[in-house]
Amino acid sequence: MKLAEVQNRVSVRKPVFMKTGATQKLLAFASLILLVVFFSLSSENFLRFDNVIGIMLSTAVIGVLALGSTFVIITGGIDLSVGTVMTFASVMTGVVITFWGLPIPLGIAGGILTGALCGFISGWLVAKMNIPPFIATLGMMMVTKGLSLVVSGTKPIYFNDTPAFSKIAMGTVFKVPFAVFIFFGLAIIASIVLSKTIIGRYNFALGSNEEATRLSGVNVTFWKILIYVITGAFAGIAGIMMASRLNSAQPALGSGYELEAIAAVVIGGTSLSGGQGSILGTVIGALIMSVLTNGLRILSVPQEWQVVIVGLVVIGAVYADILRRRKK
Amino acid sequence: MSQILVSMDGITKQFPGVLALDQCRFELRAGEVHALVGENGAGKSTMMKILTGVYTKDAGRIVYKGKEVEIAHTKAAQNLGIGIIHQELQLMPDLTIAQNIFIGREPRTKFPLFLDDNELNGRTQALFEQMNLKLDPRTLVSELTVAKQQMVEIAKALSFKSEVLIMDEPTAALTNAEIDELFRMITQLREQGVGIVYISHRMEELKRITDRITVMRDGCYVDTVRTDEATIDAIISMMVGRQIYSTSKPSIDGSGQQTKVLEVQRLSRGNAVKDVSFHLNKGEIVGFAGLMGAGRTEVARAIFGADPIDSGEILVNGKSVSIKGPNDAVRCGIGYLSEDRKQFGLLVDMDVKTNISIASYRSFRNPFGWMKQAKMERNAEAHVASLKIKTPNVDQKVKFLSGGNQQKVVIGKWLTRDCQILMIDEPTRGIDVGAKSEIYKLLDELVQQGKSIIMISSELPEILRMSHRIIVMCEGRITGELSSAEATQEAIMKFATMRVEEEAK
Ligand SMILES: Nc1ncnc2c1ncn2[C@@H]1O[C@H](COP(=O)(O)OP(=O)(O)OP(=O)(O)O)[C@@H](O)[C@H]1O
Ligand SMILES: [Mg+2]
């Protein structure tokens, strides 16, 4: 069969060396470096130790939300409720510790469980009841926003009787607050879960082609709910960090955080249509956001213009990603 | 006679508005290749989806190795040892080949939550060696050609060590060499006692590979015959139950005038299209032949403005035109029927009516932008009737149509648009013999009306039968042109495998 041989030869393709995700991460990383260089040249205050720590600290809460959001976004879904779930979790932590007077570990467990439970409900609505993620989590966002106010009686809950609580986020090692360690620790865990475990594998599979995953005999409903639970649990942890940092649960805070988290994820190269993304990208994305805000503030750019610039950066980052994809 | 593996009896399945299966039956023995044939929409895929737990049956019974079974979901079928390669590729493009093959049963490390990717890639490699496939398990599926993706699906089904293996049109996107390789594997599996269900519209394959043939028509069982005792003609007439339009070689006389409607000069696009020049006359069918990946689709897409070109000129009716996007092309009277209808050609979540009208909205709206629903409906109904599209009504969503009927909807769309130049890419892939001949008839009628057609096809008999002129491509270049008189399969294959390096020597 001579023809067959020829055909075989023709159809053998060169392997593709560059992995898809790598370039985007590189691009995001390069922009981060560029920003840092630019701001440190523009202002000598930028690279000062306490400013760098300030940047890290302000990354921590949004960063943890973004880590959680990465999971849902890779399935091709979205969770609009992470910001208010975070608030609700911090209020519940306050209820457990301050109202009920229970020990701090139980308060932490309560906060994480609250987040996970909210995630479970969203996931169940999406996976089992087939409600589009946008709608299901929009509803969850409003429900938790209201519940935070109801449960707290619209007033902040202070942790004044339990001074140890504020150490969770604000205690320091070598002057670095715990919150920063928590963020990077969670990032490492999330990254391992996403790349090395079965959860991560099905996460990408779902985002890539849900129907094919189902036809392969994977229990799609179960894994999808689990992924929303993970996202919720991360929001719960963020809530505890937030409460600890402010030494109080602020029931009116939190709306809008979900959008910043999503922006960080997207800047980090995770595709909103699902199937592609990475934790490293999200970490870089979150850092870019806070470096930008911090740097602009140091340069005394007015607050309202800071927001405009961050918005433009989000659009630019996504457009760069699209350009890169088109080139391929 | 060997053991009966599967017997399905009295199977009935009702979809909204369609009785897809009506008291249908099917039997499969160990160690046989059993063909399932029938027109588009006959219910072949549905029957097999019931056997593999994708759909649940409304009535009937399934006996597997002597025991009656209920197959409620896909996992149940896998556990019984029934594997399937679906007609529409079911892969996850963002995962690697190995990850796709072992999805749902990934090897784990000592800690059950953690994946063992070395084991995963090793097992995939071993599988490929057994199948004689040269692919890297770590490649992303999105980087593979359709044919390679098909091979991955096949590898996946084989990896289950299934006792029953169902292949729903596995060869639709394969090259001849790959088909040979597939048939070698099928023969090997048959010797091991695996029962294989083989669905195909390519009649010549049936004789080559199958032992028995079951014919279905309109959701009903017609008959089961032994392949060596049946003639292809007899099977076709069982399938369609009517006469088939037969074309001879095109009755071309050059039709005297020879006005060029389309001229392409030195078209280039990256590595895919290199310096391509040709022309198309009024009332002519030009066939584009070549191996998979020769760049024929890329040429069509470039002319249509779907991909940006690096250089080159396109003339329509003698005038140079600038085509920056498909809307420019459509304005110039060029239509394109893409080869991957799901991804590029159809709005699968919308109804038949909308899909047929979408390229010609201008003619279905009044000056205020109001859509003329009734006119759209009448037009769609006319095409459904003339193309014999099997659908309960024009409001059915396209995703619920069988594969072949989806293809006919795309054709209806461009017929509505009334293009002067039609580029059709693999027009009869996955289409049954009856519908195929109807499409041939349609193309003949179109050129008689003065339209011009570029037809890309990997089926040489089809190219030879339909084209007035044949252009052969290899690796992005045009390597030869043949008139219909001088064209033979051998001549085409010679050009199709003429690589540049060989020329240079
Ligand atoms: N999910 C669904 N909902 C509604 N109708 C459906 C669905 N799936 C299939 N059908 C209809 O059932 C009939 C049988 O379809 P099926 O896909 O089994 O045909 P087929 O024999 O495989 O055809 P082809 O050769 O074109 O693949 C068709 O009329 C089709 O439109
Ligand atoms: Mg089918």
PDB file of C-alpha atoms in Angstrom, chain A residues 3-248:
ATOM      1  CA  LEU A   3      -0.412   5.519  -1.169  1.00  0.00           C
ATOM      2  CA  ALA A   4      -1.100   4.819   2.465  1.00  0.00           C
ATOM      3  CA  GLU A   5       2.530   5.336   3.322  1.00  0.00           C
ATOM      4  CA  VAL A   6       2.608   8.652   1.557  1.00  0.00           C
ATOM      5  CA  GLN A   7      -0.533   9.743   3.323  1.00  0.00           C
ATOM      6  CA  ASN A   8       0.875   8.770   6.651  1.00  0.00           C
ATOM      7  CA  ARG A   9       3.874  10.887   5.999  1.00  0.00           C
ATOM      8  CA  VAL A  10       1.824  13.846   4.941  1.00  0.00           C
ATOM      9  CA  SER A  11      -0.442  13.722   7.951  1.00  0.00           C
ATOM     10  CA  VAL A  12       2.265  13.467  10.610  1.00  0.00           C
ATOM     11  CA  ARG A  13       2.366  16.941  12.093  1.00  0.00           C
ATOM     12  CA  LYS A  14       5.097  18.660  13.991  1.00  0.00           C
ATOM     13  CA  PRO A  15       4.382  18.685  17.703  1.00  0.00           C
ATOM     14  CA  VAL A  16       3.333  22.025  19.137  1.00  0.00           C
ATOM     15  CA  PHE A  17       5.919  23.234  21.612  1.00  0.00           C
ATOM     16  CA  MET A  18       4.277  26.187  23.220  1.00  0.00           C
ATOM     17  CA  LYS A  19       1.531  25.322  25.640  1.00  0.00           C
ATOM     18  CA  THR A  20      -1.482  27.586  25.331  1.00  0.00           C
ATOM     19  CA  GLY A  21      -1.709  28.848  28.894  1.00  0.00           C
ATOM     20  CA  ALA A  22       2.000  29.567  29.231  1.00  0.00           C
ATOM     21  CA  THR A  23       2.122  32.573  26.920  1.00  0.00           C
ATOM     22  CA  GLN A  24      -0.729  34.348  28.610  1.00  0.00           C
ATOM     23  CA  LYS A  25       0.800  33.812  32.032  1.00  0.00           C
ATOM     24  CA  LEU A  26       4.087  35.131  30.691  1.00  0.00           C
ATOM     25  CA  LEU A  27       2.297  38.134  29.272  1.00  0.00           C
ATOM     26  CA  ALA A  28       0.515  38.834  32.557  1.00  0.00           C
ATOM     27  CA  PHE A  29       3.740  38.349  34.490  1.00  0.00           C
ATOM     28  CA  ALA A  30       5.587  40.708  32.173  1.00  0.00           C
ATOM     29  CA  SER A  31       2.906  43.376  32.639  1.00  0.00           C
ATOM     30  CA  LEU A  32       3.181  42.968  36.405  1.00  0.00           C
ATOM     31  CA  ILE A  33       6.951  43.490  36.280  1.00  0.00           C
ATOM     32  CA  LEU A  34       6.469  46.438  33.942  1.00  0.00           C
ATOM     33  CA  LEU A  35       4.015  48.055  36.346  1.00  0.00           C
ATOM     34  CA  VAL A  36       6.313  47.520  39.314  1.00  0.00           C
ATOM     35  CA  VAL A  37       9.283  48.993  37.435  1.00  0.00           C
ATOM     36  CA  PHE A  38       7.214  51.939  36.267  1.00  0.00           C
ATOM     37  CA  PHE A  39       5.860  52.802  39.713  1.00  0.00           C
ATOM     38  CA  SER A  40       9.168  52.347  41.488  1.00  0.00           C
ATOM     39  CA  LEU A  41      10.813  54.720  39.011  1.00  0.00           C
ATOM     40  CA  SER A  42       7.983  57.236  39.410  1.00  0.00           C
ATOM     41  CA  SER A  43       7.976  57.209  43.192  1.00  0.00           C
ATOM     42  CA  GLU A  44      10.598  56.159  45.687  1.00  0.00           C
ATOM     43  CA  ASN A  45       7.846  55.343  48.160  1.00  0.00           C
ATOM     44  CA  PHE A  46       6.518  52.544  46.048  1.00  0.00           C
ATOM     45  CA  LEU A  47       9.114  49.899  46.853  1.00  0.00           C
ATOM     46  CA  ARG A  48       9.284  50.748  50.554  1.00  0.00           C
ATOM     47  CA  PHE A  49       8.769  47.718  52.758  1.00  0.00           C
ATOM     48  CA  ASP A  50       5.534  48.832  54.368  1.00  0.00           C
ATOM     49  CA  ASN A  51       4.066  49.819  51.017  1.00  0.00           C
ATOM     50  CA  VAL A  52       4.870  46.409  49.546  1.00  0.00           C
ATOM     51  CA  ILE A  53       3.276  44.786  52.591  1.00  0.00           C
ATOM     52  CA  GLY A  54       0.290  47.077  52.118  1.00  0.00           C
ATOM     53  CA  ILE A  55      -0.078  45.897  48.545  1.00  0.00           C
ATOM     54  CA  MET A  56       0.120  42.263  49.619  1.00  0.00           C
ATOM     55  CA  LEU A  57      -2.421  42.812  52.356  1.00  0.00           C
ATOM     56  CA  SER A  58      -4.884  44.454  50.042  1.00  0.00           C
ATOM     57  CA  THR A  59      -4.385  41.622  47.553  1.00  0.00           C
ATOM     58  CA  ALA A  60      -5.108  38.964  50.153  1.00  0.00           C
ATOM     59  CA  VAL A  61      -8.899  39.177  50.507  1.00  0.00           C
ATOM     60  CA  ILE A  62      -9.732  39.854  46.863  1.00  0.00           C
ATOM     61  CA  GLY A  63      -7.081  37.284  45.969  1.00  0.00           C
ATOM     62  CA  VAL A  64      -8.724  34.535  47.994  1.00  0.00           C
ATOM     63  CA  LEU A  65     -12.080  35.371  46.387  1.00  0.00           C
ATOM     64  CA  ALA A  66     -10.407  35.253  42.994  1.00  0.00           C
ATOM     65  CA  LEU A  67      -8.805  31.876  43.732  1.00  0.00           C
ATOM     66  CA  GLY A  68     -12.242  30.459  44.461  1.00  0.00           C
ATOM     67  CA  SER A  69     -13.810  32.124  41.440  1.00  0.00           C
ATOM     68  CA  THR A  70     -11.175  30.559  39.188  1.00  0.00           C
ATOM     69  CA  PHE A  71     -12.704  27.124  39.801  1.00  0.00           C
ATOM     70  CA  VAL A  72     -16.203  28.097  38.759  1.00  0.00           C
ATOM     71  CA  ILE A  73     -15.033  30.174  35.810  1.00  0.00           C
ATOM     72  CA  ILE A  74     -13.018  27.243  34.423  1.00  0.00           C
ATOM     73  CA  THR A  75     -16.239  25.206  34.264  1.00  0.00           C
ATOM     74  CA  GLY A  76     -17.600  27.944  32.022  1.00  0.00           C
ATOM     75  CA  GLY A  77     -19.825  29.189  34.840  1.00  0.00           C
ATOM     76  CA  ILE A  78     -19.698  32.299  36.977  1.00  0.00           C
ATOM     77  CA  ASP A  79     -20.349  33.069  40.625  1.00  0.00           C
ATOM     78  CA  LEU A  80     -21.642  36.579  41.190  1.00  0.00           C
ATOM     79  CA  SER A  81     -22.371  35.894  44.845  1.00  0.00           C
ATOM     80  CA  VAL A  82     -18.813  35.532  46.192  1.00  0.00           C
ATOM     81  CA  GLY A  83     -18.669  39.128  47.457  1.00  0.00           C
ATOM     82  CA  THR A  84     -21.856  39.027  49.477  1.00  0.00           C
ATOM     83  CA  VAL A  85     -21.314  35.406  50.517  1.00  0.00           C
ATOM     84  CA  MET A  86     -18.001  36.626  51.921  1.00  0.00           C
ATOM     85  CA  THR A  87     -19.874  39.254  53.958  1.00  0.00           C
ATOM     86  CA  PHE A  88     -22.484  36.775  55.084  1.00  0.00           C
ATOM     87  CA  ALA A  89     -19.751  34.370  56.219  1.00  0.00           C
ATOM     88  CA  SER A  90     -18.084  37.125  58.236  1.00  0.00           C
ATOM     89  CA  VAL A  91     -21.409  38.013  59.845  1.00  0.00           C
ATOM     90  CA  MET A  92     -22.004  34.356  60.736  1.00  0.00           C
ATOM     91  CA  THR A  93     -18.529  34.178  62.246  1.00  0.00           C
ATOM     92  CA  GLY A  94     -19.459  37.199  64.340  1.00  0.00           C
ATOM     93  CA  VAL A  95     -22.703  35.551  65.378  1.00  0.00           C
ATOM     94  CA  VAL A  96     -20.896  32.413  66.535  1.00  0.00           C
ATOM     95  CA  ILE A  97     -18.087  34.203  68.367  1.00  0.00           C
ATOM     96  CA  THR A  98     -19.629  37.418  69.680  1.00  0.00           C
ATOM     97  CA  PHE A  99     -23.363  36.638  69.987  1.00  0.00           C
ATOM     98  CA  TRP A 100     -23.079  33.034  71.125  1.00  0.00           C
ATOM     99  CA  GLY A 101     -19.720  33.398  72.840  1.00  0.00           C
ATOM    100  CA  LEU A 102     -18.309  30.192  71.337  1.00  0.00           C
ATOM    101  CA  PRO A 103     -14.551  29.653  70.842  1.00  0.00           C
ATOM    102  CA  ILE A 104     -12.784  31.157  67.836  1.00  0.00           C
ATOM    103  CA  PRO A 105     -12.147  27.854  65.968  1.00  0.00           C
ATOM    104  CA  LEU A 106     -15.886  27.214  65.937  1.00  0.00           C
ATOM    105  CA  GLY A 107     -16.387  30.713  64.561  1.00  0.00           C
ATOM    106  CA  ILE A 108     -13.914  29.962  61.773  1.00  0.00           C
ATOM    107  CA  ALA A 109     -15.647  26.666  61.013  1.00  0.00           C
ATOM    108  CA  GLY A 110     -18.982  28.492  61.001  1.00  0.00           C
ATOM    109  CA  GLY A 111     -17.728  31.046  58.485  1.00  0.00           C
ATOM    110  CA  ILE A 112     -16.271  28.448  56.112  1.00  0.00           C
ATOM    111  CA  LEU A 113     -19.376  26.261  56.394  1.00  0.00           C
ATOM    112  CA  THR A 114     -21.617  29.224  55.635  1.00  0.00           C
ATOM    113  CA  GLY A 115     -19.652  29.891  52.460  1.00  0.00           C
ATOM    114  CA  ALA A 116     -19.660  26.234  51.469  1.00  0.00           C
ATOM    115  CA  LEU A 117     -23.394  25.955  52.083  1.00  0.00           C
ATOM    116  CA  CYS A 118     -24.120  29.001  49.910  1.00  0.00           C
ATOM    117  CA  GLY A 119     -21.911  27.439  47.228  1.00  0.00           C
ATOM    118  CA  PHE A 120     -23.782  24.178  47.582  1.00  0.00           C
ATOM    119  CA  ILE A 121     -27.126  25.885  47.026  1.00  0.00           C
ATOM    120  CA  SER A 122     -25.851  27.794  43.973  1.00  0.00           C
ATOM    121  CA  GLY A 123     -24.285  24.618  42.593  1.00  0.00           C
ATOM    122  CA  TRP A 124     -27.440  22.655  43.163  1.00  0.00           C
ATOM    123  CA  LEU A 125     -29.510  25.308  41.382  1.00  0.00           C
ATOM    124  CA  VAL A 126     -27.100  25.268  38.453  1.00  0.00           C
ATOM    125  CA  ALA A 127     -26.352  21.568  38.129  1.00  0.00           C
ATOM    126  CA  LYS A 128     -29.617  20.031  39.229  1.00  0.00           C
ATOM    127  CA  MET A 129     -32.264  22.608  38.409  1.00  0.00           C
ATOM    128  CA  ASN A 130     -30.510  23.808  35.233  1.00  0.00           C
ATOM    129  CA  ILE A 131     -30.741  27.479  36.182  1.00  0.00           C
ATOM    130  CA  PRO A 132     -28.074  29.450  34.286  1.00  0.00           C
ATOM    131  CA  PRO A 133     -25.137  30.242  36.639  1.00  0.00           C
ATOM    132  CA  PHE A 134     -25.505  33.973  36.034  1.00  0.00           C
ATOM    133  CA  ILE A 135     -29.085  33.969  37.292  1.00  0.00           C
ATOM    134  CA  ALA A 136     -28.689  31.452  40.101  1.00  0.00           C
ATOM    135  CA  THR A 137     -25.737  33.289  41.624  1.00  0.00           C
ATOM    136  CA  LEU A 138     -27.282  36.709  41.020  1.00  0.00           C
ATOM    137  CA  GLY A 139     -30.174  35.503  43.149  1.00  0.00           C
ATOM    138  CA  MET A 140     -27.763  34.120  45.731  1.00  0.00           C
ATOM    139  CA  MET A 141     -25.948  37.454  45.768  1.00  0.00           C
ATOM    140  CA  MET A 142     -29.119  39.333  46.683  1.00  0.00           C
ATOM    141  CA  VAL A 143     -30.274  36.708  49.180  1.00  0.00           C
ATOM    142  CA  THR A 144     -26.990  36.745  51.103  1.00  0.00           C
ATOM    143  CA  LYS A 145     -26.781  40.511  50.958  1.00  0.00           C
ATOM    144  CA  GLY A 146     -30.173  40.711  52.623  1.00  0.00           C
ATOM    145  CA  LEU A 147     -29.460  37.911  55.090  1.00  0.00           C
ATOM    146  CA  SER A 148     -26.287  39.616  56.310  1.00  0.00           C
ATOM    147  CA  LEU A 149     -28.335  42.673  57.249  1.00  0.00           C
ATOM    148  CA  VAL A 150     -31.129  40.605  58.796  1.00  0.00           C
ATOM    149  CA  VAL A 151     -28.850  38.412  60.902  1.00  0.00           C
ATOM    150  CA  SER A 152     -26.686  41.274  62.133  1.00  0.00           C
ATOM    151  CA  GLY A 153     -29.619  43.636  62.689  1.00  0.00           C
ATOM    152  CA  THR A 154     -27.953  45.969  60.132  1.00  0.00           C
ATOM    153  CA  LYS A 155     -25.220  46.854  62.658  1.00  0.00           C
ATOM    154  CA  PRO A 156     -21.562  45.814  62.593  1.00  0.00           C
ATOM    155  CA  ILE A 157     -20.603  42.964  64.924  1.00  0.00           C
ATOM    156  CA  TYR A 158     -17.366  43.708  66.817  1.00  0.00           C
ATOM    157  CA  PHE A 159     -14.887  41.172  68.118  1.00  0.00           C
ATOM    158  CA  ASN A 160     -13.776  43.332  71.041  1.00  0.00           C
ATOM    159  CA  ASP A 161     -14.061  40.528  73.631  1.00  0.00           C
ATOM    160  CA  THR A 162     -11.860  38.179  71.614  1.00  0.00           C
ATOM    161  CA  PRO A 163      -8.660  40.066  70.787  1.00  0.00           C
ATOM    162  CA  ALA A 164      -7.084  36.876  69.432  1.00  0.00           C
ATOM    163  CA  PHE A 165      -9.504  36.937  66.512  1.00  0.00           C
ATOM    164  CA  SER A 166      -7.846  39.876  64.840  1.00  0.00           C
ATOM    165  CA  LYS A 167      -4.522  37.987  64.931  1.00  0.00           C
ATOM    166  CA  ILE A 168      -5.848  35.581  62.247  1.00  0.00           C
ATOM    167  CA  ALA A 169      -5.226  38.119  59.528  1.00  0.00           C
ATOM    168  CA  MET A 170      -3.174  40.788  61.244  1.00  0.00           C
ATOM    169  CA  GLY A 171      -0.752  38.807  63.367  1.00  0.00           C
ATOM    170  CA  THR A 172       2.706  39.040  61.850  1.00  0.00           C
ATOM    171  CA  VAL A 173       5.818  37.003  61.236  1.00  0.00           C
ATOM    172  CA  PHE A 174       8.814  39.176  60.326  1.00  0.00           C
ATOM    173  CA  LYS A 175       6.354  42.041  60.006  1.00  0.00           C
ATOM    174  CA  VAL A 176       4.413  40.177  57.313  1.00  0.00           C
ATOM    175  CA  PRO A 177       0.738  39.786  58.253  1.00  0.00           C
ATOM    176  CA  PHE A 178      -0.726  36.280  58.408  1.00  0.00           C
ATOM    177  CA  ALA A 179      -3.298  37.233  55.763  1.00  0.00           C
ATOM    178  CA  VAL A 180      -0.527  37.300  53.169  1.00  0.00           C
ATOM    179  CA  PHE A 181       0.609  33.801  54.158  1.00  0.00           C
ATOM    180  CA  ILE A 182      -2.966  32.559  54.097  1.00  0.00           C
ATOM    181  CA  PHE A 183      -3.389  33.905  50.572  1.00  0.00           C
ATOM    182  CA  PHE A 184      -0.241  32.302  49.209  1.00  0.00           C
ATOM    183  CA  GLY A 185      -0.878  29.094  51.148  1.00  0.00           C
ATOM    184  CA  LEU A 186      -4.370  28.809  49.690  1.00  0.00           C
ATOM    185  CA  ALA A 187      -2.992  29.607  46.246  1.00  0.00           C
ATOM    186  CA  ILE A 188      -0.612  26.659  46.503  1.00  0.00           C
ATOM    187  CA  ILE A 189      -3.385  24.359  47.678  1.00  0.00           C
ATOM    188  CA  ALA A 190      -5.742  25.558  44.940  1.00  0.00           C
ATOM    189  CA  SER A 191      -3.051  25.085  42.362  1.00  0.00           C
ATOM    190  CA  ILE A 192      -2.414  21.510  43.487  1.00  0.00           C
ATOM    191  CA  VAL A 193      -6.135  20.739  43.507  1.00  0.00           C
ATOM    192  CA  LEU A 194      -6.515  22.115  40.016  1.00  0.00           C
ATOM    193  CA  SER A 195      -3.532  20.409  38.430  1.00  0.00           C
ATOM    194  CA  LYS A 196      -3.029  17.206  40.374  1.00  0.00           C
ATOM    195  CA  THR A 197      -6.399  15.970  41.568  1.00  0.00           C
ATOM    196  CA  ILE A 198      -9.449  14.467  40.026  1.00  0.00           C
ATOM    197  CA  ILE A 199     -11.442  17.573  40.978  1.00  0.00           C
ATOM    198  CA  GLY A 200      -9.229  19.715  38.772  1.00  0.00           C
ATOM    199  CA  ARG A 201      -9.374  17.257  35.903  1.00  0.00           C
ATOM    200  CA  TYR A 202     -13.171  17.220  35.889  1.00  0.00           C
ATOM    201  CA  ASN A 203     -13.188  20.963  36.373  1.00  0.00           C
ATOM    202  CA  PHE A 204     -11.388  21.441  33.050  1.00  0.00           C
ATOM    203  CA  ALA A 205     -13.359  18.647  31.402  1.00  0.00           C
ATOM    204  CA  LEU A 206     -16.662  20.292  32.330  1.00  0.00           C
ATOM    205  CA  GLY A 207     -15.568  23.638  30.973  1.00  0.00           C
ATOM    206  CA  SER A 208     -14.233  22.102  27.820  1.00  0.00           C
ATOM    207  CA  ASN A 209     -17.233  20.017  26.801  1.00  0.00           C
ATOM    208  CA  GLU A 210     -19.844  19.220  29.391  1.00  0.00           C
ATOM    209  CA  GLU A 211     -21.874  16.889  27.198  1.00  0.00           C
ATOM    210  CA  ALA A 212     -18.820  14.803  26.315  1.00  0.00           C
ATOM    211  CA  THR A 213     -17.919  14.590  29.982  1.00  0.00           C
ATOM    212  CA  ARG A 214     -21.402  13.366  30.801  1.00  0.00           C
ATOM    213  CA  LEU A 215     -21.328  10.806  27.993  1.00  0.00           C
ATOM    214  CA  SER A 216     -18.034   9.493  29.367  1.00  0.00           C
ATOM    215  CA  GLY A 217     -19.910   8.365  32.441  1.00  0.00           C
ATOM    216  CA  VAL A 218     -18.765  11.149  34.766  1.00  0.00           C
ATOM    217  CA  ASN A 219     -21.340  12.243  37.352  1.00  0.00           C
ATOM    218  CA  VAL A 220     -21.460  15.803  36.099  1.00  0.00           C
ATOM    219  CA  THR A 221     -24.025  17.006  38.641  1.00  0.00           C
ATOM    220  CA  PHE A 222     -21.941  15.896  41.614  1.00  0.00           C
ATOM    221  CA  TRP A 223     -18.680  17.448  40.427  1.00  0.00           C
ATOM    222  CA  LYS A 224     -20.303  20.674  39.412  1.00  0.00           C
ATOM    223  CA  ILE A 225     -21.921  21.125  42.805  1.00  0.00           C
ATOM    224  CA  LEU A 226     -18.607  20.292  44.458  1.00  0.00           C
ATOM    225  CA  ILE A 227     -16.888  23.030  42.447  1.00  0.00           C
ATOM    226  CA  TYR A 228     -19.438  25.616  43.561  1.00  0.00           C
ATOM    227  CA  VAL A 229     -18.928  24.398  47.131  1.00  0.00           C
ATOM    228  CA  ILE A 230     -15.176  25.018  46.769  1.00  0.00           C
ATOM    229  CA  THR A 231     -15.798  28.520  45.456  1.00  0.00           C
ATOM    230  CA  GLY A 232     -18.182  29.167  48.350  1.00  0.00           C
ATOM    231  CA  ALA A 233     -15.697  27.858  50.894  1.00  0.00           C
ATOM    232  CA  PHE A 234     -13.021  30.221  49.554  1.00  0.00           C
ATOM    233  CA  ALA A 235     -15.512  33.081  49.916  1.00  0.00           C
ATOM    234  CA  GLY A 236     -16.084  31.935  53.496  1.00  0.00           C
ATOM    235  CA  ILE A 237     -12.350  32.053  54.228  1.00  0.00           C
ATOM    236  CA  ALA A 238     -12.144  35.489  52.650  1.00  0.00           C
ATOM    237  CA  GLY A 239     -14.986  36.575  54.934  1.00  0.00           C
ATOM    238  CA  ILE A 240     -13.081  35.469  58.028  1.00  0.00           C
ATOM    239  CA  MET A 241      -9.943  37.250  56.841  1.00  0.00           C
ATOM    240  CA  MET A 242     -11.955  40.386  56.194  1.00  0.00           C
ATOM    241  CA  ALA A 243     -13.635  40.292  59.603  1.00  0.00           C
ATOM    242  CA  SER A 244     -10.331  39.671  61.333  1.00  0.00           C
ATOM    243  CA  ARG A 245      -8.676  42.538  59.518  1.00  0.00           C
ATOM    244  CA  LEU A 246     -11.443  44.988  60.430  1.00  0.00           C
ATOM    245  CA  ASN A 247     -11.930  43.393  63.829  1.00  0.00           C
ATOM    246  CA  SER A 248     -15.611  43.448  62.978  1.00  0.00           C
TER     247      SER A 248
END
